[in-house]
Short mmCIF file of C-alpha atoms and ligand atoms in Angstrom, two decimals:
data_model
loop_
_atom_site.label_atom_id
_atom_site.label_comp_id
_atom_site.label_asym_id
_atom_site.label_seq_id
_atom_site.Cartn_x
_atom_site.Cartn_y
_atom_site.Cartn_z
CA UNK A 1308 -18.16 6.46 -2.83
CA UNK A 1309 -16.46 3.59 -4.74
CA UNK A 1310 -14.38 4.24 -7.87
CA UNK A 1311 -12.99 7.66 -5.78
CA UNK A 1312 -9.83 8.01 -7.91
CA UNK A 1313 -11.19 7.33 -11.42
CA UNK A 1314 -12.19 10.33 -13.99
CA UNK A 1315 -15.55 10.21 -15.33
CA UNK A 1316 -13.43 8.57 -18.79
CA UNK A 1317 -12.40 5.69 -16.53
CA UNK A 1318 -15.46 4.73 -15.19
CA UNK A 1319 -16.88 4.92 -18.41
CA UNK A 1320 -13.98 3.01 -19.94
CA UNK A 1321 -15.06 0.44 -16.81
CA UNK A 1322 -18.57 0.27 -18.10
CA UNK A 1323 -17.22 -0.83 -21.78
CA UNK A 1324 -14.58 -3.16 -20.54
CA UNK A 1325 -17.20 -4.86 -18.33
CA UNK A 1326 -19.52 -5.52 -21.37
CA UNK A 1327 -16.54 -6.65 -23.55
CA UNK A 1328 -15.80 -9.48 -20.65
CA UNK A 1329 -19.57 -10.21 -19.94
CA UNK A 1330 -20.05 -10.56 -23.55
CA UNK A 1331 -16.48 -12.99 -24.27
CA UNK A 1332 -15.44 -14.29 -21.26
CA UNK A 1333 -18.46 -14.99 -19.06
CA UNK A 1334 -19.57 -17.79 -21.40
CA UNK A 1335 -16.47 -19.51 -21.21
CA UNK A 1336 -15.59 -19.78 -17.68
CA UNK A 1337 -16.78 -22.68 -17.12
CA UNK A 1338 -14.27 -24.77 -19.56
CA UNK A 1339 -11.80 -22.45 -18.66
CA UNK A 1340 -12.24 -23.74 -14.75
CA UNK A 1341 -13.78 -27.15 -15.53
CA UNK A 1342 -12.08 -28.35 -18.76
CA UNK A 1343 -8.35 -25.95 -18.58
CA UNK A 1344 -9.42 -24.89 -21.82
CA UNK A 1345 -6.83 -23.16 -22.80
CA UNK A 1346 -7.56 -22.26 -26.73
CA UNK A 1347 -10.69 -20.64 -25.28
CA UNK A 1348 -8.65 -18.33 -23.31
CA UNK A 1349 -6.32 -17.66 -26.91
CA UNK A 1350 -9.35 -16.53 -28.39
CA UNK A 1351 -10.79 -14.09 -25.99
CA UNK A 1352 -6.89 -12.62 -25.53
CA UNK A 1353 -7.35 -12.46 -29.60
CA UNK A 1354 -10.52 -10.15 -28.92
CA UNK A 1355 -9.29 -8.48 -26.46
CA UNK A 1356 -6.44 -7.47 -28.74
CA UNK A 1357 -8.77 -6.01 -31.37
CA UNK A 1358 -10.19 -3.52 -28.87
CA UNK A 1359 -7.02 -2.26 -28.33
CA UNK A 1360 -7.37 -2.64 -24.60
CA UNK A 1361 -3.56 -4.13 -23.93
CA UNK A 1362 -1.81 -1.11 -25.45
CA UNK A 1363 -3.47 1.02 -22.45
CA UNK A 1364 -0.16 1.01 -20.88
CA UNK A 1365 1.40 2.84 -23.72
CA UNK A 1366 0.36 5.95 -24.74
CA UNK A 1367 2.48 6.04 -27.73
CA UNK A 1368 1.02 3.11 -29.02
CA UNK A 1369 -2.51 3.49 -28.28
CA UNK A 1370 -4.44 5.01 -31.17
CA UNK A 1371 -8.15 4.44 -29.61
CA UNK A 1372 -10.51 7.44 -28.31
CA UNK A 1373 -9.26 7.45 -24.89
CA UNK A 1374 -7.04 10.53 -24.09
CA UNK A 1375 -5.22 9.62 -21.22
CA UNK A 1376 -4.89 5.55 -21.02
CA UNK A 1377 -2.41 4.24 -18.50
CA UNK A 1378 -1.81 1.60 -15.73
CA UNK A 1379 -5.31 2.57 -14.30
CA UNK A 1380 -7.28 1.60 -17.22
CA UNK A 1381 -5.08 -1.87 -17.39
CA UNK A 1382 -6.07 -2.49 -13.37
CA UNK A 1383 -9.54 -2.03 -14.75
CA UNK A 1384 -9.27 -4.50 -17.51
CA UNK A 1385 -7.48 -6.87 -14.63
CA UNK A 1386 -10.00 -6.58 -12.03
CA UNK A 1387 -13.07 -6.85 -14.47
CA UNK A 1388 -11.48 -9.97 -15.97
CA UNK A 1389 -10.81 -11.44 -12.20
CA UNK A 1390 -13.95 -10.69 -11.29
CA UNK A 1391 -14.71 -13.03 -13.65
CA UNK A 1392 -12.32 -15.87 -14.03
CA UNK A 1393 -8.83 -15.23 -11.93
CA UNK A 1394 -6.95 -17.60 -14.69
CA UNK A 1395 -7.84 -15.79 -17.34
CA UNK A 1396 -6.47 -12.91 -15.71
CA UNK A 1397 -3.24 -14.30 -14.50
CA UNK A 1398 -2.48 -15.39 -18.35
CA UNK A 1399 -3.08 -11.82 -19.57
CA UNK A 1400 -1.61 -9.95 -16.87
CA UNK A 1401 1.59 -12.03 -17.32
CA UNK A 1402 1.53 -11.25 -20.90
CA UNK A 1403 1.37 -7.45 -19.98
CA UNK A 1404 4.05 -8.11 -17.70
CA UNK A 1405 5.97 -9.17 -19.88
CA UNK A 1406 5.36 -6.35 -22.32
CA UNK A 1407 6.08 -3.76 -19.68
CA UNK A 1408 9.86 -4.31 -19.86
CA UNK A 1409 10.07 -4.68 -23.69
CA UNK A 1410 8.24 -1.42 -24.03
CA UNK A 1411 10.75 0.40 -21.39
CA UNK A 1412 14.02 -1.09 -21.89
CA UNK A 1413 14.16 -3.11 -25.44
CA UNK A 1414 15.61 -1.36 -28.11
CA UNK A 1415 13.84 -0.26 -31.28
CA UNK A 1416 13.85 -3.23 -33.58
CA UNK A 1417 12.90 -6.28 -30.69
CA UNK A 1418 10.35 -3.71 -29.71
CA UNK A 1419 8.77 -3.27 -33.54
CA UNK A 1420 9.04 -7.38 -33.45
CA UNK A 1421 7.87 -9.02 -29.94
CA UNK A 1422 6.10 -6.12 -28.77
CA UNK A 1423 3.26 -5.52 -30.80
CA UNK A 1424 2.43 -9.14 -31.20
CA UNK A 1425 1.00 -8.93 -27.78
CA UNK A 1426 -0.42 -6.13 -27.40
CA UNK A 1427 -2.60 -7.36 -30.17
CA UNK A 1428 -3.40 -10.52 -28.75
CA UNK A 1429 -1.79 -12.57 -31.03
CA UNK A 1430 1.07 -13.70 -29.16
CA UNK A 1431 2.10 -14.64 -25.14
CA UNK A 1432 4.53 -13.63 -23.08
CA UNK A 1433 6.12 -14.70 -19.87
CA UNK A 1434 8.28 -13.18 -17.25
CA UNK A 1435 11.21 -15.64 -15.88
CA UNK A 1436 12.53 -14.85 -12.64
CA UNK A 1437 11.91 -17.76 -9.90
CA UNK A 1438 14.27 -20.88 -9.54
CA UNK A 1439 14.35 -23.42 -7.40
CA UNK A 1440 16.38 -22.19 -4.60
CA UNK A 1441 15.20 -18.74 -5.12
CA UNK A 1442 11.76 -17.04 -5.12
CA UNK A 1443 11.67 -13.84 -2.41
CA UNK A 1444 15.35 -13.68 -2.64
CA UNK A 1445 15.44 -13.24 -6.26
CA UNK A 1446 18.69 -11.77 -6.28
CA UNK A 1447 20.33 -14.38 -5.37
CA UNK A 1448 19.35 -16.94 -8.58
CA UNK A 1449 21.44 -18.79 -10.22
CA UNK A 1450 21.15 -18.60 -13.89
CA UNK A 1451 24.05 -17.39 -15.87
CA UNK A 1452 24.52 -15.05 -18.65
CA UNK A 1453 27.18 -14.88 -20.54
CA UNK A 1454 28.79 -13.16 -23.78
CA UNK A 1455 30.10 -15.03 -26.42
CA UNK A 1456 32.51 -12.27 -28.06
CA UNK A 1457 33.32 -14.70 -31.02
CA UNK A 1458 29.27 -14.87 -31.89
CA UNK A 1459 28.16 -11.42 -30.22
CA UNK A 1460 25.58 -14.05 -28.60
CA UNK A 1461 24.15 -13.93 -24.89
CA UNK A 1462 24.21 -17.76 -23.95
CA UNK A 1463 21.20 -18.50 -21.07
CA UNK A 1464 21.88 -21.49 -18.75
CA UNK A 1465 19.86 -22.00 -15.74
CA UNK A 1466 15.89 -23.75 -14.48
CA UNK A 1467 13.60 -21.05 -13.83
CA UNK A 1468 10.70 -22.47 -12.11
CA UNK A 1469 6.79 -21.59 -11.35
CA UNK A 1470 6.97 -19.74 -14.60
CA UNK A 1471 3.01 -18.21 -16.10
CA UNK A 1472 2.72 -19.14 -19.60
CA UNK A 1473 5.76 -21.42 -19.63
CA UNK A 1474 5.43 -23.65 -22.99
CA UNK A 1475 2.64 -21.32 -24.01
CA UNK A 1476 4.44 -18.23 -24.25
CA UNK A 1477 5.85 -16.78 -27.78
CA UNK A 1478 8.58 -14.36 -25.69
CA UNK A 1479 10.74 -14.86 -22.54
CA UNK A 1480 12.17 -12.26 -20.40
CA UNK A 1481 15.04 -14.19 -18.73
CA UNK A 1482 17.05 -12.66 -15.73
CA UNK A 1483 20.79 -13.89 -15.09
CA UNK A 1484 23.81 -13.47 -13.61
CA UNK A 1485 26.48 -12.06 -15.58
CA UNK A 1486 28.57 -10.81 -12.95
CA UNK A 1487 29.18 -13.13 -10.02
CA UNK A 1488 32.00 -11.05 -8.03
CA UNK A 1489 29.60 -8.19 -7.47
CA UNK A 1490 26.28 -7.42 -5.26
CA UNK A 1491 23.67 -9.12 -6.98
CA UNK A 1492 21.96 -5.52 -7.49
CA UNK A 1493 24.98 -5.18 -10.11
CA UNK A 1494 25.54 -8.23 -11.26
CA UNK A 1495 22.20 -9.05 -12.93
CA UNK A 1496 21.20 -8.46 -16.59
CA UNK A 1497 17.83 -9.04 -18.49
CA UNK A 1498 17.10 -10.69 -21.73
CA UNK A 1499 14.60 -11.56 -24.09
CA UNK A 1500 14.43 -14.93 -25.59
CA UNK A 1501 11.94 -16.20 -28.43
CA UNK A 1502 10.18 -19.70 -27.91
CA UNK A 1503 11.57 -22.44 -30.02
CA UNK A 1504 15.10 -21.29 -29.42
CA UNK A 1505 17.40 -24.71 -29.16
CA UNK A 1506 18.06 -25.48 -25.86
CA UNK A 1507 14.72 -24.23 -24.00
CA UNK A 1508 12.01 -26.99 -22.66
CA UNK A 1509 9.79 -27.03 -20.35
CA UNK A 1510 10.39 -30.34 -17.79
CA UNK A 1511 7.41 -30.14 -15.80
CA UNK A 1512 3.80 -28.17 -15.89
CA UNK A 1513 2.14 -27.61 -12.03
CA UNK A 1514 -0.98 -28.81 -11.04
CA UNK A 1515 -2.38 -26.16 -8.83
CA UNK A 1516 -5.46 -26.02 -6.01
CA UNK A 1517 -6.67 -22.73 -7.70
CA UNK A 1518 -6.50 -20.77 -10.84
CA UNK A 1519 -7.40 -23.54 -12.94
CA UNK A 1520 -6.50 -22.76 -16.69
CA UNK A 1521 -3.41 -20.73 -15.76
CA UNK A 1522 -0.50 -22.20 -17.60
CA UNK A 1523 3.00 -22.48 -14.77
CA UNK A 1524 5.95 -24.60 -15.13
CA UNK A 1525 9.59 -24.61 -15.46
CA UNK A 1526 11.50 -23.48 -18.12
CA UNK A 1527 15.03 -25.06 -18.65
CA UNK A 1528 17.94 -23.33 -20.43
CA UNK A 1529 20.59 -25.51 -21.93
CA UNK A 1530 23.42 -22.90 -23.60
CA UNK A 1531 20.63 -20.87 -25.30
CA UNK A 1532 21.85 -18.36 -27.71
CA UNK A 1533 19.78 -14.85 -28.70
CA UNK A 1534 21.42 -12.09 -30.50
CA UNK A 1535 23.45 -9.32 -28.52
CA UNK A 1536 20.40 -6.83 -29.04
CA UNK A 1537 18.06 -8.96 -27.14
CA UNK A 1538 19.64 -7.44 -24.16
CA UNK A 1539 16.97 -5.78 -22.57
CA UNK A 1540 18.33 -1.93 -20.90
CA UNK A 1541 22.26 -2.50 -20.27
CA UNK A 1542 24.08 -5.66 -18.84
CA UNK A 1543 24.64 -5.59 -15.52
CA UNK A 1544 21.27 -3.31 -15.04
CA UNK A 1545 18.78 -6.18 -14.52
CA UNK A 1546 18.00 -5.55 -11.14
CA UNK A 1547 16.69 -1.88 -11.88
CA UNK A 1548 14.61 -3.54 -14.03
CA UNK A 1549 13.12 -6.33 -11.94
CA UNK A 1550 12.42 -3.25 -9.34
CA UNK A 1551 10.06 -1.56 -12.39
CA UNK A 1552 8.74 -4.38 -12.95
CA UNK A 1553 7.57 -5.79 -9.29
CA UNK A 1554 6.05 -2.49 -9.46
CA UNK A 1555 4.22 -2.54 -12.40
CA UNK A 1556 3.02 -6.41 -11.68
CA UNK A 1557 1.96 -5.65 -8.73
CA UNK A 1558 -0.26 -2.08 -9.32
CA UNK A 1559 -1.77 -4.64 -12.04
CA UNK A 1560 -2.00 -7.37 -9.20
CA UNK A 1561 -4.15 -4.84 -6.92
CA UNK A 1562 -6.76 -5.36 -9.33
CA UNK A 1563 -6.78 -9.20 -9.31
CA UNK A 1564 -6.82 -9.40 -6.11
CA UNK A 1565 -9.93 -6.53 -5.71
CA UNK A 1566 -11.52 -8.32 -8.91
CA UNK A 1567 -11.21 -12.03 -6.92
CA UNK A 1568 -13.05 -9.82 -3.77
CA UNK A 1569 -15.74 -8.43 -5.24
CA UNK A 1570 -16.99 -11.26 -6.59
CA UNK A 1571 -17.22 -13.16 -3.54
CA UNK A 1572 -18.67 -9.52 -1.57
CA UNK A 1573 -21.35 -10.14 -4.38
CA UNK A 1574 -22.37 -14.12 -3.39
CA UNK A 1575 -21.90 -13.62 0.23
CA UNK A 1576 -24.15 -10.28 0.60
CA UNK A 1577 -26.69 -11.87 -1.88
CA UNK A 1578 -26.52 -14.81 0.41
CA UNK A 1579 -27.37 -13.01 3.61
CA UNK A 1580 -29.94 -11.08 2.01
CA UNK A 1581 -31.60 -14.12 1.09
CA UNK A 1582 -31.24 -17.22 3.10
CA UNK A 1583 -33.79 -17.32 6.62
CA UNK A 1584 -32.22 -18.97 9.56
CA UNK A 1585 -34.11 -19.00 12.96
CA UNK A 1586 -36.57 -16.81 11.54
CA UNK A 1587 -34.72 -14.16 10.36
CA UNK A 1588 -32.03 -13.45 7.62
CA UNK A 1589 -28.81 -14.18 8.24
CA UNK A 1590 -27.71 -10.67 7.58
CA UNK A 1591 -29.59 -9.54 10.24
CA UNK A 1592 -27.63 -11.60 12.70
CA UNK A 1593 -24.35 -9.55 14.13
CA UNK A 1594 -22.36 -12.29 13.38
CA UNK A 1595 -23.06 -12.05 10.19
CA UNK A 1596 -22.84 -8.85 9.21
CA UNK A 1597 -19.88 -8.22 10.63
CA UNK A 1598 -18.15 -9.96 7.96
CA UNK A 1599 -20.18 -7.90 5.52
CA UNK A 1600 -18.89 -4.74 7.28
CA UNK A 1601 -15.57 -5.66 7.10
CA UNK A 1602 -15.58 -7.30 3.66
CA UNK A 1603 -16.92 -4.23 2.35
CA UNK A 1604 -14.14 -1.69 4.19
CA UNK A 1605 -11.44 -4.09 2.70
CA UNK A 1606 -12.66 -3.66 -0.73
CA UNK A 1607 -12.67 0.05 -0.15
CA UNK A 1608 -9.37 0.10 1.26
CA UNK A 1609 -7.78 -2.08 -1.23
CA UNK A 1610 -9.72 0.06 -4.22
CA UNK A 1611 -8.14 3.17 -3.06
CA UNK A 1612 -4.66 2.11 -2.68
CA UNK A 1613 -4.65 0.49 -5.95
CA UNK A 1614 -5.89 2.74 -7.74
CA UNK A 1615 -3.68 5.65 -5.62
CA UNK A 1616 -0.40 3.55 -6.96
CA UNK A 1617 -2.12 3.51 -10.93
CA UNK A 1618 -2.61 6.98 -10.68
CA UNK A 1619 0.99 7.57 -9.61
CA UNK A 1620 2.44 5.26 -11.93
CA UNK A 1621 0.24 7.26 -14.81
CA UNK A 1622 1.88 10.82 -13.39
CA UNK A 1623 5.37 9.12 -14.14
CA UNK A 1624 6.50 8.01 -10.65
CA UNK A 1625 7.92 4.51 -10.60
CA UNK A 1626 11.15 2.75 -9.18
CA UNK A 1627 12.27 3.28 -5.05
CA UNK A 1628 9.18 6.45 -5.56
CA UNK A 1629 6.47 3.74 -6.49
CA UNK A 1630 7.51 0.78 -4.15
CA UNK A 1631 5.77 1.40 -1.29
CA UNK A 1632 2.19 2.46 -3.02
CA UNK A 1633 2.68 -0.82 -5.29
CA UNK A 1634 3.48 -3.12 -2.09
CA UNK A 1635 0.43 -1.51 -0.77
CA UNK A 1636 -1.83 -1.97 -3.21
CA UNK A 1637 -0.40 -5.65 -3.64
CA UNK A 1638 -0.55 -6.65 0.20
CA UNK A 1639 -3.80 -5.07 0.89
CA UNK A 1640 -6.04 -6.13 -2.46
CA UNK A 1641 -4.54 -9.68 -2.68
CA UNK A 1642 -4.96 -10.34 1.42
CA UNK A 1643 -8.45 -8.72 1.03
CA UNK A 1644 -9.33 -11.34 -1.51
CA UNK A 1645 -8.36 -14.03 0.75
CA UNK A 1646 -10.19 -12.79 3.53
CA UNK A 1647 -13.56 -11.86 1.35
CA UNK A 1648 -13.03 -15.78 -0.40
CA UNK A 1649 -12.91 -17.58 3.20
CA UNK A 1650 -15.74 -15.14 4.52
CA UNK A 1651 -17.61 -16.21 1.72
CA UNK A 1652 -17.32 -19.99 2.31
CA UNK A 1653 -18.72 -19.48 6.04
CA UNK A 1654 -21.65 -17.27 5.47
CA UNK A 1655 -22.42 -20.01 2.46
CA UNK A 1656 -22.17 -22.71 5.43
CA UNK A 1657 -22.59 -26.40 2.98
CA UNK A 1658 -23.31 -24.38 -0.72
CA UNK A 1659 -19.60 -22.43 0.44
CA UNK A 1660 -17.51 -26.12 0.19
CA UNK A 1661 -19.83 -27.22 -2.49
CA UNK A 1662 -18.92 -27.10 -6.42
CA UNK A 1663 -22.65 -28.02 -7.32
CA UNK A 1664 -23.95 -24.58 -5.63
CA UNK A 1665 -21.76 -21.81 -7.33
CA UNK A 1666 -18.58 -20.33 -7.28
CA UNK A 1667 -17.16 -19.74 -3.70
CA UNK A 1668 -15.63 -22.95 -3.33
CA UNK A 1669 -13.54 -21.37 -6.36
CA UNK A 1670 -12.83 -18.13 -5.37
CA UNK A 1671 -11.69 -19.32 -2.18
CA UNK A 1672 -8.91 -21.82 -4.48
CA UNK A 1673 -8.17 -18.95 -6.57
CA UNK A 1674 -7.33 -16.46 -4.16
CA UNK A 1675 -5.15 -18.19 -2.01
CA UNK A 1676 -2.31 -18.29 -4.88
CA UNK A 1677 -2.39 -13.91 -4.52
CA UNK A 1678 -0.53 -13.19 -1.39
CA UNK A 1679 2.10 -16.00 -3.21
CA UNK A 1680 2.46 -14.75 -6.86
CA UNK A 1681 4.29 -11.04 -7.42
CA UNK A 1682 6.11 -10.89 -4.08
CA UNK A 1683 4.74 -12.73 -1.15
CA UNK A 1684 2.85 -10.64 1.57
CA UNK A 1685 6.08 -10.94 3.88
CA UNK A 1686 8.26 -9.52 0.56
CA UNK A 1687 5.32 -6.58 0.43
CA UNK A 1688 5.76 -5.57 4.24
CA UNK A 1689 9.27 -5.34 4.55
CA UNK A 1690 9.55 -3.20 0.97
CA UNK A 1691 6.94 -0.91 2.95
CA UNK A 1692 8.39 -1.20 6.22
CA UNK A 1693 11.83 -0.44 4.51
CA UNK A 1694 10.59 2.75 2.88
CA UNK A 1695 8.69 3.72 6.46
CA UNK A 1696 12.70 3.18 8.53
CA UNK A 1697 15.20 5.03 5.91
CA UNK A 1698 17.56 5.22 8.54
CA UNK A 1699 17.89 1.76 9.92
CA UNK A 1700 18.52 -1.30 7.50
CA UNK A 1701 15.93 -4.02 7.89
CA UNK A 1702 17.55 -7.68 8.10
CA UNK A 1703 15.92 -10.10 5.25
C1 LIG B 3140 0.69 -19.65 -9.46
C2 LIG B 3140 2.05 -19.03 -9.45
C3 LIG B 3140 2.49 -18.30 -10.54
C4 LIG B 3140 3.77 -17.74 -10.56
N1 LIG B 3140 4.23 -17.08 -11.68
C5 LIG B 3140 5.52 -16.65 -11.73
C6 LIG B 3140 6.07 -16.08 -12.93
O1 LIG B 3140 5.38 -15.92 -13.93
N2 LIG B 3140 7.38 -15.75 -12.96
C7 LIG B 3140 8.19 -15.90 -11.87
O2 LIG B 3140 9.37 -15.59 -11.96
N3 LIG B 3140 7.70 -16.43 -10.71
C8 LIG B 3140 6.39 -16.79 -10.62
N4 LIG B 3140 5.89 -17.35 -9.47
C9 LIG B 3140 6.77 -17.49 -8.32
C10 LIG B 3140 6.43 -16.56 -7.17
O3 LIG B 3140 6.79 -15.25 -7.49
C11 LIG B 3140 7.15 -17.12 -5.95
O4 LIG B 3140 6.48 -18.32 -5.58
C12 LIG B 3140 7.19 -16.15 -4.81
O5 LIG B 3140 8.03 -15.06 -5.12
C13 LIG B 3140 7.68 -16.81 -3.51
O6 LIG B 3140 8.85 -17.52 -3.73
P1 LIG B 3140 8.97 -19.05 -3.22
O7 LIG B 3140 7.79 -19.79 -3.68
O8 LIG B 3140 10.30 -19.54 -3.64
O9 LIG B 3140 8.87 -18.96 -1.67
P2 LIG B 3140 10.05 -18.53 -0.64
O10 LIG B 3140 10.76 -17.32 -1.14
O11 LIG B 3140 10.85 -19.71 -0.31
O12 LIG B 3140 9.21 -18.09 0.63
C14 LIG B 3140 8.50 -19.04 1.42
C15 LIG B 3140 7.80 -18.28 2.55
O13 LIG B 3140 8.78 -17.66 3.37
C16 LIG B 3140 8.57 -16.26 3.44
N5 LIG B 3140 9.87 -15.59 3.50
C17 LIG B 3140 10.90 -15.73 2.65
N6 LIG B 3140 11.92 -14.94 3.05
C18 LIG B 3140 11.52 -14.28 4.16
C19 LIG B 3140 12.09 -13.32 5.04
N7 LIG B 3140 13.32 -12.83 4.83
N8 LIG B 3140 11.37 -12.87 6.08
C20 LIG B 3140 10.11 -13.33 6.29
N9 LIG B 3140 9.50 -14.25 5.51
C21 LIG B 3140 10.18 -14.71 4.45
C22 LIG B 3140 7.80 -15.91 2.17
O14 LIG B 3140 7.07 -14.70 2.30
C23 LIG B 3140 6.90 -17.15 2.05
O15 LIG B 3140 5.81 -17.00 2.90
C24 LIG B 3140 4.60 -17.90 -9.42
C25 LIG B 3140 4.15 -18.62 -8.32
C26 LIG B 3140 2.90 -19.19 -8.33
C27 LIG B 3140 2.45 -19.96 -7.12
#
């Protein structure tokens, strides 16, 4: 049985989320992909806002019919929109990222301003933790924060780089150094800083093989001042956050990655059911449906844990409790995608490398960026591998 962890509410809530992206978002895939349209992505987001569908995270701010939204009903709006178009999904699930941390650790009154924005889809956010030495080893970055007791200002210097939504985003949630003579696990502090602050730009915008659409780039930070309540949680406590944060990114990531799978399970076992070679169809060759077989188990297996880590996250476990379920789900959805995507291409022999014949050629771009973004696959086995060997430390 697919869908084994979801109430009767989510599959139903699957159903209407389906129709919402069928109805907005299938039309415009095509300049999203072709054309990098990204205004027709703003306006969709601006839908999707109406329905209410981003506050799902947030039970105190959700005022819609369903009783119990959570983290599963966000992996459903993820995987139905990657099912779809994968860039689309990256620039929302970035935004929610972003959100996530706001909603835990911001006070009351940058809450009230920068959170609601984008849960309503009228405003981006972005999540800035990768420089260029660093990326895996994210504790180790570079950036400085500092506190200007004369102002009561946090000043932001640092390059942050392969940043979603950089230049498009309306909030920043900036991790720094403000203590260099500890552990980096106590030395790191969170803020939030608002686009058009003096001294932000954005030097340089990637051109990537896949996820055409998304939005990455660097974001530079020349002396940038916020106010001392844009501290997100307490200084000094940035790397807690980062940890709730991985976990929450990559629970939503679990559903990109089974959203990018599915839809290339749906072309390749159309494909085999169709197309005659030596007489028969290929699905009927062993070959053949070998890959089927195992396409389909990795979709189950990738389903279960991902929805296994929403489900805890929705009971209240996160933190060390959640790390290994999110890794899961992470590791096993996003390196299912890639494996369904490249399965895909073969069984489609020529129409598989070919743009003119349909999306595979696509999926297979898009999918490869998963096991990158969130926490590389390496990252993901260790942090389970870790939690698996309490009593020996693993060497990074
Ligand atoms: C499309 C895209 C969007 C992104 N969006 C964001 C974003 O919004 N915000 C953000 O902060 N970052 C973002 N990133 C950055 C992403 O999180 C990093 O690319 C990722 O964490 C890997 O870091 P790196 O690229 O520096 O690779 P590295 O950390 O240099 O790793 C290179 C390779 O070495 C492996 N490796 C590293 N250390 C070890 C080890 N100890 N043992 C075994 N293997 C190891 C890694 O698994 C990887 O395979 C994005 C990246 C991409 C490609």
């Amino acid at each position: 049985m697919r869908d084994f962890f979801l109430a009767e509410e989510d599959r139903s809530f699957r159903a209407e989320v389906r129709a919402f992206m069928s109805r907005e978002l299938a039309p415009k895939v095509d300049a999203i992909e072709r054309d990098q349209d990204f205004g027709a992505q703003l306006a969709i987001i601006g839908a999707l806002g109406e329905t209410g569908y981003l506050k799902l995270m947030f039970p105190d701010l959700y005022r819609g019919a369903l009783p119990k939204p959570g983290l599963t009903h966000a992996v459903i709006v993820s995987e139905e929109a990657a099912f779809l178009n994968y860039a689309f999904e990256t620039t929302v699930a970035t935004a929610l990222s972003c959100a996530y941390p706001i909603h835990r650790f911001a006070q009351e009154a940058l809450r009230e301003r920068y959170l609601m924005p984008i849960l309503e889809g009228q405003s981006l956010g972005s999540i800035c933790m990768t420089e260029p030495t660093v990326g895996s080893d994210s504790a180790g970055m570079e950036t400085r924060i500092r506190f200007d007791e004369g102002t009561s200002e946090w000043v932001v210097s640092g390059l942050k780089r392969y940043v979603s939504n950089a230049s498009k985003a309306d909030v920043y949630i900036v991790w720094g150094v403000t203590d260099p003579y500890v552990p980096p696990q106590k030395g790191l502090t969170a803020v939030l800083i608002p686009a058009g602050v003096k001294g932000m730009s954005f030097p340089r915008l990637y051109d990537f093989m896949g996820r055409r659409g998304s939005i990455v780039g660097e974001v530079a930070m020349d002396e940038v001042r916020v106010p001392e309540e844009n501290l997100l949680g307490e200084v000094n406590c940035g790397f807690n956050i980062m940890l709730c944060a991985f976990n929450f990114e990559r629970v939503i990531l679990g559903g990109s990655g089974l959203g990018v799978a599915r839809a290339a399970f749906e072309i390749a076992s159309q494909h085999a059911q169709a197309r005659v070679s030596f007489g028969q169809k290929l699905g009927q060759k062993q070959l053949i449906w070998d890959m089927i077989a195992q396409m389909s188990w990795k979709i189950d297996a990738a389903e279960l844990l991902t929805h296994r880590a929403a489900k805890m996250y929705d009971s209240g476990i996160d933190g060390k409790d959640l790390m290994r379920e999110a890794s899961q789900a992470k590791l096993v959805a996003t390196e299912t995608a890639v494996f369904c995507a490249d399965r895909t291409v073969q069984i489609l022999g020529g129409d598989g490398v070919t743009r003119q014949y349909g999306k595979a050629e696509q999926l297979y771009r898009d999918a490869r960026t998963l096991p990158i973004v969130g926490g590389t696959s390496e990252m993901c086995k260790y942090l389970i591998a870790a939690r698996e060997l309490p009593s020996i430390r693993l060497n990074l």
